[in-house]
Amino acid sequence: MSQTRFTKDHEWIKIDGNIGTVGITQFAQGQLGDIVFVEVPAAGKTIKAGGEAAVVESVKAASEVYSPVSGTVKEGNAALPDAPETVNSDPEGKGWFFKIELSDLKELDGLMDQAAYEKFCAELA
Amino acid sequence: MRYLPLNDTQRREMLGAIGVSSVDALFRDLPKAALASAKFSLPNTASEIEVERALGTMAAKNLNCGAGPSFLGAGNYRHHTPASMDYIIQRGEFLTAYTPYQPEISQGTLQAIFEFQTQVALITGMEIANASMYDGATACAEAVAMACRLTKRSKALVSGNVHPHYRDVTETTMKFLDVGVECLAPDPYGIEDLIGRIEPEHACVVVQTPGFFGHLKDYTVLAEAVHKAGALLIVCVTEPVSLGLITPPGRIGADIVVGEGQSLAGPMSFGGPGVGLFATREKFLRQMPGRLCGETTDEDGRRGWVLTLSTREQHIRREKATSNICTNSGLIALAFSTHMTLLGEAGFTRLAQVNHAMAVSLAEKIEKLPGVKLLPTAFFNEFAVMLPKPAAEVVEALAARKILGGVPASRFYPTYPELKNLLLLTATETNTAADIDALVGALKEVL
Amino acid sequence: MTIPTTASGNRGLQLEQNLIFEQDTPGMTAVDLPAAPKVSERLGEMKNSKPIGLPGLSEPEVVRHYTRLSQKNYSIDSGFYPLGSCTMKHNPRLNEKMARLPGFADVHPFQPISTVQGALELIDTCASWLKELTGMAAVAMSPAAGAHGELCGLMCIKSAHEANGQGHRKTILVPESAHGTNPATAALCGYAVESIPANAEGRVDVAALKAHLRPEIAAVMITNPNTCGLFERDCIEIAKVVHDAGAYFYMDGANYNAIVGRLRIADLGVDAMHINLHKTFSTPHGGGGPGAGPTVLSDKLAPFAPVPMVVKVGEKFEAEEHAGHGAAKQSYGRMKGYHGQFGVFVRAVSYMMAMGGDGLKQASGDAVLNANYLLARLSEEMTPAFEGPCMHEAVFDDRFLKGTNITTLDIAKALIDEGVHPPTMYFPLVVHGALLMEPTETESKATLDQFIASMLHLARKAKSGTAEAEFKNAPMLSPRRRLDETKAARKPILRWTPGAGDAAKQAAE
């Protein structure tokens, strides 16, 4: 059964078993504007929750994408560096950044669900 | 004061609009004690004539290189400046413009930068170049820092043929980043073994061509060894005119080429401002320091240029930027580019040929002097010679005869007694056969 | 009436100009050289056998090329340039004339010291003015620009801490409103960076600063006047608490032009400050440089200053070029080739001499007066970010645009059509939609009034709710309209390559 969770840094993670797919949210891509550059992590990299995992840049801003959970990267989205605009057009689908094997499923409990994240964004606006 | 357009009536009107009684009231946030204690012992406003007199007197105390034969190099070279080059860089639209942050009204500067980037890439044999650094020495330090970021290593190996200022600036910069810089001893005979010294921890190896002592060396085999060790080869060029005649560093395997553009960008001006050249391979683009100009189109689809990939830079990336550089050497880069455009392929290669021929002509006469040994067998427009007596003394004696007869190596290496008699001599297109005869004649008396 | 389409693409005096690489006449050159002596080459194996790829043009073609390019640029010579934090003041041509005196321009950095006494005197003169104006003990002349001067200051600070057994201090405090160079410089000097917040009136929050001070803090970097155009009125107290905590006070001198000739920064408790000669002392910006960033130092930091240093011995000047000896015994080393930005020093001294101490004081007064005049007059339609008086620059936020769908960027681009260079936009970061205006002292009241008329006109038009499309399309009248920065960044084209021009030509047709 899959579920999606969100961070305060506007990453989403979609869980399937012990594998999570991570990207940035619709809200985040809207804030950044046209994405011009993306750097995704290589498979095998181990990351702690909240650690820098990827980079996303627009013309005037650069942001780190933090991993919502601890674990080992299984795959970076190889299509993304050549087509960074995908993050704008489909941030929560084809614009995913990396897949990670979670080392501690309990970490998900600290993340927001869809409703909580929507409320969080509404307060920011 | 002629630079200040307001008169007292206007000042009063403006104070009225602001609603304060005096200019001093606008400075009310300044600490009173500091305002009260500020007394300055400075002269008052001066007319143009007075400034010209004062500075003219100061300038006249120097022996300028055009006043007699001069053969100075060591990273700073006297070349002829085309009249139209100096005219172009004094056009107010170039001289008094800011960094081209508003591209719609800065296309002139931007297109010139794009052309500069292309010229630098072409002559160094590299894929891309940036819009300039401060000078060659700081560009060298930036290149080492970039190599450390790319390789995730923190040691560098610097050849003894690298300009001592490039070495020193790199060493200074890197010690604050805890990067160890291993500098080999000065190598006037061009015999050092770099390959044997490469270690797995090295991020890069730094060499210079032509070398500080004039040697022209083929670094192809070194490049292979450096790459095999997972490190990068950084090549410094202090005399870019050489690139009109010798194989560009990009073709012998350089990963980053840095250099000083001064020799093609106008007067020596006591060594500054110069212009740092910085070129590399496209795959290293994201770690490159400095501004970059790129091609795009405007809303009407017309070709135009903008500063791009700014997310590498300090004004966006702050402490994670690739460098802290902001102001670079824009106008000197324009001078360099204008000169390159005036020269073109034919003029550039011809300029290099004339330089080399003058230097060979000088070498032929110098090496015949008794007790004088020419060190490099292959060189461009500069070479080291070993004299039978201390070079600094010889240079002073020549200066007394109004001849600027080279740079003594002891100026850079005061702690190396074996370099005491070593002199660096340069000849360029600004020298004549009569200059060479004057130097050789004077050396016969002095040595 | 619509603008007619021309066969050339030119629009009257706005002339299109191809790249030099697209104007190649093979074999052509604009530089003739004397004959070379006949010798046999000594290039060894390094002789190049392949073409380089440079285009050939004649002298008239080159002069026209660059003249046309120049005409696509805005400049201080041609118009009002209120670019905040950049100090676009008049650049006197006297400076250029002086820098071109053969005794200054045609001098080599490694001539015998006896032949360059005038050059060393010039450096010493520049240093003396800077020390007199700031009251500081010493000045390091070699930094090449502002950011390089910051680096010099922090390197002195790090060296001093290490010499005093304080090497554990690894963090620099920087206000949120700081220029990006401050944190970037700290990182380049091997320091961690911590942000300190501003208070509601746009100044450093002294209480917050105190809370951040602890034994790991090496220094605090504060721009004063700050990037919001305000004087840090608590700076003496700031210096005191910083010093009490064993740290140093670095003042970013980017805005020194607002206070020059009025107070000595030594009296504020400053340990180091760089001075942008290309701002305060009128040397030209040249489309991005060169600048110079001499850095004044307190007596605590002076011993660590970089080489080279000019030293006066009796009536003669000497240059100490090596760290570890004489005056440079504790110097941290060399950070720039040769003797610094000498040609920039000549221009700055030419300006200092022309202005005199009285002129410099008048200049900072007029700069502040002009900024406050803009602040007062523009407040009629715009929203100042902070209460005045301001120093040499006035900052507005975008509250006056609320509900219009028109942004700071749109206002800036519309100003281009008004014939004005836009102010600095979206900086400082702490002001929402900031427009930072620095008129400088070299603008007449008539110029300011014209600008005010343009600015008020645009503000009213934006608020009218009827001109959104016009703003979004601005600028219409410049050599180029808004450029596609996304396209430039996604697929970077950073140089001309053979054949690329054909595609560009097709696009233009």
Coordinates of C-alpha atoms in Angstrom, one line a residue, chain B:
Chain B
M1 CA 33.6 71.8 -6.5
R2 CA 33.2 71.0 -10.2
Y3 CA 32.0 67.4 -9.7
L4 CA 29.1 68.5 -7.5
P5 CA 26.1 70.0 -9.4
L6 CA 24.0 71.3 -6.5
N7 CA 24.2 74.9 -5.4
D8 CA 23.1 76.3 -2.0
T9 CA 19.8 77.5 -3.2
Q10 CA 18.9 74.1 -4.5
R11 CA 20.2 72.4 -1.3
R12 CA 17.9 74.6 0.7
E13 CA 14.9 73.8 -1.5
M14 CA 15.6 70.1 -1.2
L15 CA 16.0 70.3 2.6
G16 CA 12.6 72.1 2.6
A17 CA 11.0 69.2 0.7
I18 CA 12.5 66.7 3.1
G19 CA 11.4 68.8 6.1
V20 CA 14.8 69.3 7.9
S21 CA 16.7 72.4 8.4
S22 CA 20.2 71.3 7.6
V23 CA 22.3 68.5 5.9
D24 CA 23.8 67.8 9.3
A25 CA 20.3 66.9 10.5
L26 CA 20.3 64.0 8.0
F27 CA 23.4 62.6 9.7
R28 CA 21.7 62.5 13.1
D29 CA 22.2 58.7 13.5
L30 CA 25.9 59.1 13.5
P31 CA 27.5 59.0 17.0
K32 CA 27.9 62.6 18.2
A33 CA 31.3 61.8 19.9
A34 CA 32.7 60.4 16.6
L35 CA 31.4 63.4 14.7
A36 CA 33.0 65.8 17.1
S37 CA 36.4 64.1 17.2
A38 CA 36.7 63.9 13.4
K39 CA 39.4 66.3 12.3
F40 CA 41.1 65.7 9.1
S41 CA 44.5 67.1 8.1
L42 CA 43.9 67.1 4.3
P43 CA 44.3 69.7 1.5
N44 CA 41.2 71.4 0.1
T45 CA 39.7 71.1 -3.4
A46 CA 42.2 71.4 -6.2
S47 CA 41.8 72.5 -9.9
E48 CA 42.7 70.2 -12.7
I49 CA 45.9 72.1 -13.3
E50 CA 47.0 71.6 -9.7
V51 CA 46.2 67.9 -9.7
E52 CA 48.1 67.4 -13.0
R53 CA 51.1 69.2 -11.6
A54 CA 51.2 67.2 -8.4
L55 CA 50.7 63.8 -10.2
G56 CA 52.9 64.8 -13.1
T57 CA 55.8 65.5 -10.7
M58 CA 55.2 62.1 -9.0
A59 CA 55.1 60.3 -12.4
A60 CA 58.3 62.0 -13.5
K61 CA 60.2 60.4 -10.7
N62 CA 59.8 57.0 -12.4
L63 CA 61.9 55.7 -15.2
N64 CA 59.3 54.7 -17.7
C65 CA 60.0 51.8 -19.9
G66 CA 59.6 53.8 -23.1
A67 CA 62.4 56.2 -22.0
G68 CA 65.1 53.7 -23.0
P69 CA 65.6 50.0 -23.9
S70 CA 63.7 47.7 -21.6
F71 CA 63.7 43.9 -21.4
L72 CA 61.3 43.2 -18.5
G73 CA 59.0 40.3 -18.2
A74 CA 58.4 37.9 -15.3
G75 CA 54.7 37.8 -15.8
N76 CA 54.2 41.4 -16.9
Y77 CA 55.0 42.3 -20.5
R78 CA 55.4 45.5 -22.5
H79 CA 53.6 45.4 -25.8
H80 CA 52.4 48.0 -28.2
T81 CA 48.8 49.2 -27.5
P82 CA 46.9 50.0 -30.7
A83 CA 45.5 53.5 -30.6
S84 CA 41.9 52.3 -31.4
M85 CA 42.0 49.9 -28.5
D86 CA 42.6 52.7 -26.0
Y87 CA 39.9 54.8 -27.7
I88 CA 37.3 52.0 -27.5
I89 CA 37.8 51.3 -23.8
Q90 CA 37.5 55.0 -23.1
R91 CA 34.1 55.3 -24.7
G92 CA 31.8 56.3 -21.8
E93 CA 29.3 53.6 -22.6
F94 CA 31.9 51.0 -21.8
L95 CA 34.0 52.8 -19.2
T96 CA 31.2 54.2 -17.1
A97 CA 28.7 51.3 -17.2
Y98 CA 28.1 48.9 -14.4
T99 CA 28.0 45.1 -14.5
P100 CA 25.4 44.2 -17.1
Y101 CA 22.6 43.2 -14.7
Q102 CA 19.9 44.8 -16.8
P103 CA 20.5 43.0 -20.1
E104 CA 18.0 45.1 -22.2
I105 CA 20.3 48.1 -21.9
S106 CA 23.7 46.3 -21.6
Q107 CA 23.9 44.3 -24.8
G108 CA 27.1 46.0 -25.7
T109 CA 29.0 44.9 -22.7
L110 CA 27.4 41.5 -22.8
Q111 CA 28.2 40.8 -26.5
A112 CA 31.8 41.9 -25.8
I113 CA 32.0 39.5 -22.9
F114 CA 30.6 36.7 -25.1
E115 CA 33.2 37.4 -27.7
F116 CA 35.9 37.6 -25.0
Q117 CA 34.8 34.2 -23.6
T118 CA 35.1 32.7 -27.1
Q119 CA 38.5 34.3 -27.8
V120 CA 39.9 33.0 -24.5
A121 CA 38.5 29.5 -25.2
L122 CA 40.0 29.5 -28.7
I123 CA 43.5 30.6 -27.8
T124 CA 43.7 28.3 -24.7
G125 CA 42.2 25.4 -26.7
M126 CA 39.5 25.0 -24.0
E127 CA 35.8 24.6 -24.4
I128 CA 34.6 27.5 -22.2
A129 CA 35.9 30.5 -20.5
N130 CA 34.5 32.9 -17.9
A131 CA 34.1 36.7 -18.1
S132 CA 37.4 37.3 -16.2
M133 CA 39.0 37.2 -12.7
Y134 CA 41.1 39.8 -11.0
D135 CA 44.5 38.6 -12.3
G136 CA 46.5 35.6 -13.3
A137 CA 47.6 34.9 -9.7
T138 CA 44.2 34.9 -8.2
A139 CA 42.8 32.9 -11.1
C140 CA 45.4 30.3 -10.3
A141 CA 44.3 30.1 -6.7
E142 CA 40.6 29.9 -7.8
A143 CA 41.6 27.0 -10.2
V144 CA 43.1 25.1 -7.3
A145 CA 40.1 25.6 -5.2
M146 CA 37.9 24.5 -8.1
A147 CA 40.0 21.3 -8.5
C148 CA 39.6 20.5 -4.8
R149 CA 35.8 20.8 -5.1
L150 CA 35.7 18.6 -8.2
T151 CA 38.0 15.9 -6.9
K152 CA 36.9 16.2 -3.3
R153 CA 40.6 16.2 -2.4
S154 CA 42.6 18.7 -0.5
K155 CA 46.2 18.8 -1.6
A156 CA 47.8 20.5 -4.6
L157 CA 51.2 20.1 -6.3
V158 CA 52.8 23.2 -7.8
S159 CA 55.7 23.1 -10.2
G160 CA 58.8 25.2 -9.6
N161 CA 58.3 26.7 -13.1
V162 CA 55.1 28.5 -11.9
H163 CA 55.4 32.3 -11.4
P164 CA 56.2 32.8 -7.7
H165 CA 53.4 35.3 -7.2
Y166 CA 50.9 32.7 -8.6
R167 CA 52.4 30.2 -6.2
D168 CA 52.3 32.6 -3.2
V169 CA 48.7 33.7 -3.8
T170 CA 47.6 30.1 -4.2
E171 CA 49.5 29.0 -1.1
T172 CA 48.0 31.9 0.9
T173 CA 44.5 31.3 -0.3
M174 CA 44.6 27.6 0.2
K175 CA 46.1 27.7 3.7
F176 CA 42.9 29.4 5.0
L177 CA 40.9 26.5 3.5
D178 CA 43.3 23.9 5.0
V179 CA 44.4 22.7 1.6
G180 CA 48.0 21.7 1.5
V181 CA 50.0 23.2 -1.3
E182 CA 53.2 21.4 -2.1
C183 CA 55.4 23.9 -4.0
L184 CA 58.5 22.5 -5.7
A185 CA 61.8 24.5 -5.6
P186 CA 62.4 27.0 -8.4
D187 CA 63.4 25.0 -11.5
P188 CA 65.6 27.3 -13.6
Y189 CA 67.1 24.4 -15.6
G190 CA 63.7 22.8 -16.3
I191 CA 64.6 19.4 -15.0
E192 CA 62.1 18.8 -12.1
D193 CA 60.3 15.5 -12.0
L194 CA 56.6 16.2 -11.5
I195 CA 55.3 12.8 -12.4
G196 CA 57.2 11.0 -9.7
R197 CA 55.7 13.3 -7.1
I198 CA 52.0 12.8 -7.9
E199 CA 50.2 11.3 -4.9
P200 CA 46.7 9.9 -4.8
E201 CA 45.6 12.8 -2.5
H202 CA 46.5 15.4 -5.0
A203 CA 43.5 17.3 -6.4
C204 CA 45.7 19.0 -9.1
V205 CA 49.1 19.6 -10.5
V206 CA 49.9 23.2 -11.5
V207 CA 52.4 24.0 -14.2
Q208 CA 53.1 27.1 -16.3
T209 CA 53.9 27.4 -20.0
P210 CA 56.1 29.1 -21.1
G211 CA 57.6 28.5 -17.6
F212 CA 58.7 31.2 -15.3
F213 CA 62.3 30.7 -16.4
G214 CA 61.3 30.6 -20.1
H215 CA 61.2 26.9 -20.8
L216 CA 58.7 25.6 -23.3
K217 CA 57.9 22.1 -22.3
D218 CA 55.5 19.4 -23.6
Y219 CA 53.2 18.4 -20.7
T220 CA 51.3 15.8 -22.7
V221 CA 52.8 12.9 -20.7
L222 CA 52.4 14.7 -17.4
A223 CA 48.7 15.3 -18.3
E224 CA 48.2 11.6 -18.8
A225 CA 49.8 10.8 -15.4
V226 CA 47.8 13.4 -13.7
H227 CA 44.6 12.1 -15.1
K228 CA 45.5 8.5 -14.3
A229 CA 45.8 9.6 -10.6
G230 CA 42.3 11.1 -10.8
A231 CA 43.7 14.7 -10.5
L232 CA 43.4 17.7 -12.8
L233 CA 46.1 19.5 -14.7
I234 CA 46.0 23.3 -14.3
V235 CA 48.1 25.2 -16.8
C236 CA 49.1 28.9 -16.1
V237 CA 49.9 31.2 -19.0
T238 CA 51.5 34.5 -18.0
E239 CA 52.3 35.6 -21.5
P240 CA 49.2 35.0 -23.7
V241 CA 51.0 36.3 -26.8
S242 CA 52.8 33.0 -26.8
L243 CA 49.5 31.3 -27.7
G244 CA 49.9 32.7 -31.2
L245 CA 52.8 30.4 -31.8
I246 CA 52.8 27.5 -29.4
T247 CA 50.4 24.5 -28.9
P248 CA 47.5 25.6 -26.7
P249 CA 47.3 24.0 -23.2
G250 CA 43.9 22.5 -24.1
R251 CA 45.5 20.3 -26.7
I252 CA 48.1 18.8 -24.3
G253 CA 45.4 17.8 -21.8
A254 CA 44.9 20.8 -19.5
D255 CA 41.7 20.7 -17.4
I256 CA 41.8 24.3 -16.3
V257 CA 43.8 27.0 -18.0
V258 CA 44.4 30.3 -16.1
G259 CA 46.4 33.2 -17.2
E260 CA 47.1 36.9 -17.1
G261 CA 45.7 38.9 -20.0
Q262 CA 47.6 42.1 -19.3
S263 CA 50.2 41.7 -22.0
L264 CA 47.4 42.0 -24.6
A265 CA 45.3 44.5 -22.6
G266 CA 47.2 47.7 -22.5
P267 CA 49.9 49.2 -20.3
M268 CA 51.7 47.4 -17.5
S269 CA 50.7 50.1 -15.1
F270 CA 53.2 48.9 -12.4
G271 CA 51.4 45.5 -12.5
G272 CA 47.8 46.3 -12.1
P273 CA 45.0 46.2 -12.9
G274 CA 45.4 43.1 -15.0
V275 CA 42.8 40.6 -16.2
G276 CA 42.6 37.0 -15.0
L277 CA 41.8 34.5 -17.8
F278 CA 40.0 31.3 -16.7
A279 CA 39.1 28.5 -19.1
T280 CA 38.0 25.0 -18.6
R281 CA 36.1 22.0 -20.0
E282 CA 32.3 22.1 -20.3
K283 CA 31.8 19.2 -17.9
F284 CA 33.3 21.3 -15.1
L285 CA 31.0 24.3 -15.8
R286 CA 29.1 24.1 -12.5
Q287 CA 32.2 24.4 -10.4
M288 CA 33.6 27.3 -12.3
P289 CA 34.0 30.6 -10.5
G290 CA 33.1 34.1 -11.9
R291 CA 30.5 35.6 -14.2
L292 CA 29.4 33.9 -17.4
C293 CA 27.6 35.4 -20.3
G294 CA 25.3 33.3 -22.4
E295 CA 23.3 33.5 -25.6
T296 CA 19.5 33.7 -25.6
T297 CA 16.7 35.5 -27.4
D298 CA 14.4 38.4 -26.4
E299 CA 10.6 38.5 -26.5
D300 CA 10.7 39.4 -30.2
G301 CA 12.9 36.4 -30.9
R302 CA 16.0 38.5 -31.5
R303 CA 19.4 37.1 -30.5
G304 CA 20.8 38.7 -27.3
W305 CA 23.0 38.0 -24.3
V306 CA 22.5 37.7 -20.5
L307 CA 24.6 36.9 -17.5
T308 CA 23.7 33.3 -16.8
L309 CA 24.3 30.4 -14.4
S310 CA 24.4 33.0 -11.6
T311 CA 23.4 30.4 -9.0
R312 CA 27.1 29.5 -8.7
E313 CA 27.8 33.1 -7.6
Q314 CA 27.9 34.8 -4.2
H315 CA 24.9 37.1 -4.7
I316 CA 22.6 34.0 -4.9
R317 CA 24.5 31.1 -3.3
R318 CA 26.1 33.1 -0.5
E319 CA 28.4 30.9 1.6
K320 CA 27.9 28.0 -0.8
A321 CA 29.1 30.0 -3.8
T322 CA 32.0 28.8 -6.0
S323 CA 33.9 32.0 -5.1
N324 CA 33.3 35.3 -3.4
I325 CA 34.3 37.3 -6.6
C326 CA 31.9 40.1 -7.6
T327 CA 33.7 42.9 -9.3
N328 CA 36.0 41.4 -11.9
S329 CA 38.2 43.0 -14.6
G330 CA 35.5 43.9 -17.1
L331 CA 37.2 46.8 -18.8
I332 CA 40.6 45.1 -19.0
A333 CA 38.8 42.1 -20.5
L334 CA 37.3 44.5 -23.1
A335 CA 40.8 45.9 -23.8
F336 CA 42.1 42.3 -24.2
S337 CA 39.2 41.4 -26.5
T338 CA 39.5 44.5 -28.6
H339 CA 43.2 43.9 -29.1
M340 CA 42.5 40.3 -30.1
T341 CA 39.9 41.5 -32.5
L342 CA 42.2 44.0 -34.0
L343 CA 44.9 41.4 -34.4
G344 CA 42.8 38.5 -35.7
E345 CA 44.4 35.2 -36.5
A346 CA 46.9 36.7 -38.9
G347 CA 48.0 39.5 -36.6
F348 CA 48.1 37.3 -33.5
T349 CA 50.4 34.7 -35.0
R350 CA 52.5 37.5 -36.6
L351 CA 52.8 39.3 -33.2
A352 CA 53.9 36.0 -31.6
Q353 CA 56.4 35.4 -34.4
V354 CA 57.9 38.9 -34.1
N355 CA 58.2 38.5 -30.3
H356 CA 59.9 35.1 -30.7
A357 CA 62.3 36.4 -33.4
M358 CA 63.3 39.4 -31.2
A359 CA 63.9 37.1 -28.3
V360 CA 66.0 34.7 -30.3
S361 CA 67.9 37.6 -31.7
L362 CA 68.6 38.8 -28.2
A363 CA 69.5 35.3 -27.0
E364 CA 72.0 34.8 -29.9
K365 CA 73.9 37.9 -28.8
I366 CA 73.6 37.3 -25.0
E367 CA 74.8 33.7 -25.1
K368 CA 78.0 34.8 -26.8
L369 CA 79.0 37.0 -23.8
P370 CA 81.8 35.5 -21.8
G371 CA 80.6 33.8 -18.6
V372 CA 76.9 34.0 -19.6
K373 CA 74.8 30.9 -19.9
L374 CA 71.4 30.7 -21.6
L375 CA 69.3 28.2 -19.7
P376 CA 66.3 27.2 -21.8
T377 CA 66.8 25.6 -25.2
A378 CA 63.2 26.2 -26.2
F379 CA 61.6 29.4 -25.2
F380 CA 59.1 32.0 -26.5
N381 CA 60.0 35.7 -25.8
E382 CA 61.7 35.3 -22.4
F383 CA 64.5 33.3 -21.0
A384 CA 66.7 33.0 -18.0
V385 CA 70.5 33.5 -18.2
M386 CA 73.1 32.8 -15.5
L387 CA 75.5 35.7 -15.2
P388 CA 79.0 35.7 -13.8
K389 CA 77.9 38.1 -11.0
P390 CA 74.8 39.0 -9.0
A391 CA 71.9 39.9 -11.3
A392 CA 70.5 42.6 -9.0
E393 CA 73.8 44.5 -9.2
V394 CA 73.9 44.1 -13.0
V395 CA 70.4 45.4 -13.3
E396 CA 71.1 48.4 -11.1
A397 CA 74.2 49.2 -13.1
L398 CA 72.2 49.0 -16.3
A399 CA 69.4 51.2 -14.8
A400 CA 72.1 53.8 -14.2
R401 CA 72.6 53.8 -18.0
K402 CA 68.8 54.1 -18.5
I403 CA 68.5 50.5 -19.6
L404 CA 65.9 48.3 -17.9
G405 CA 67.9 45.1 -18.5
G406 CA 65.7 42.3 -17.1
V407 CA 64.4 41.1 -13.8
P408 CA 66.8 39.4 -11.3
A409 CA 65.5 36.1 -9.9
S410 CA 66.6 37.2 -6.5
R411 CA 63.7 39.6 -6.4
F412 CA 61.5 36.6 -6.0
Y413 CA 63.8 34.1 -4.4
P414 CA 65.9 36.1 -1.9
T415 CA 66.7 32.9 0.1
Y416 CA 68.1 30.9 -2.8
P417 CA 71.8 31.8 -3.2
E418 CA 72.1 29.6 -6.2
L419 CA 69.7 31.9 -8.0
K420 CA 71.6 35.1 -7.2
N421 CA 73.2 35.4 -10.6
L422 CA 70.1 34.5 -12.5
L423 CA 68.5 37.1 -14.7
L424 CA 65.2 37.0 -16.7
L425 CA 65.3 38.7 -20.1
T426 CA 62.4 39.4 -22.4
A427 CA 62.2 40.9 -25.8
T428 CA 58.9 41.9 -27.5
E429 CA 57.8 43.7 -30.7
T430 CA 58.5 47.0 -28.8
N431 CA 62.2 46.3 -28.9
T432 CA 64.5 47.2 -31.8
A433 CA 67.8 45.9 -33.0
A434 CA 69.3 49.1 -31.6
D435 CA 67.8 48.3 -28.1
I436 CA 69.4 44.9 -28.2
D437 CA 72.8 46.3 -29.2
A438 CA 72.6 48.9 -26.4
L439 CA 71.9 46.2 -23.9
V440 CA 74.6 43.9 -25.1
G441 CA 77.1 46.8 -25.3
A442 CA 76.2 47.8 -21.7
L443 CA 76.4 44.3 -20.4
K444 CA 80.0 44.0 -21.8
E445 CA 80.9 47.0 -19.7
V446 CA 79.0 45.9 -16.6
L447 CA 79.8 42.2 -16.4

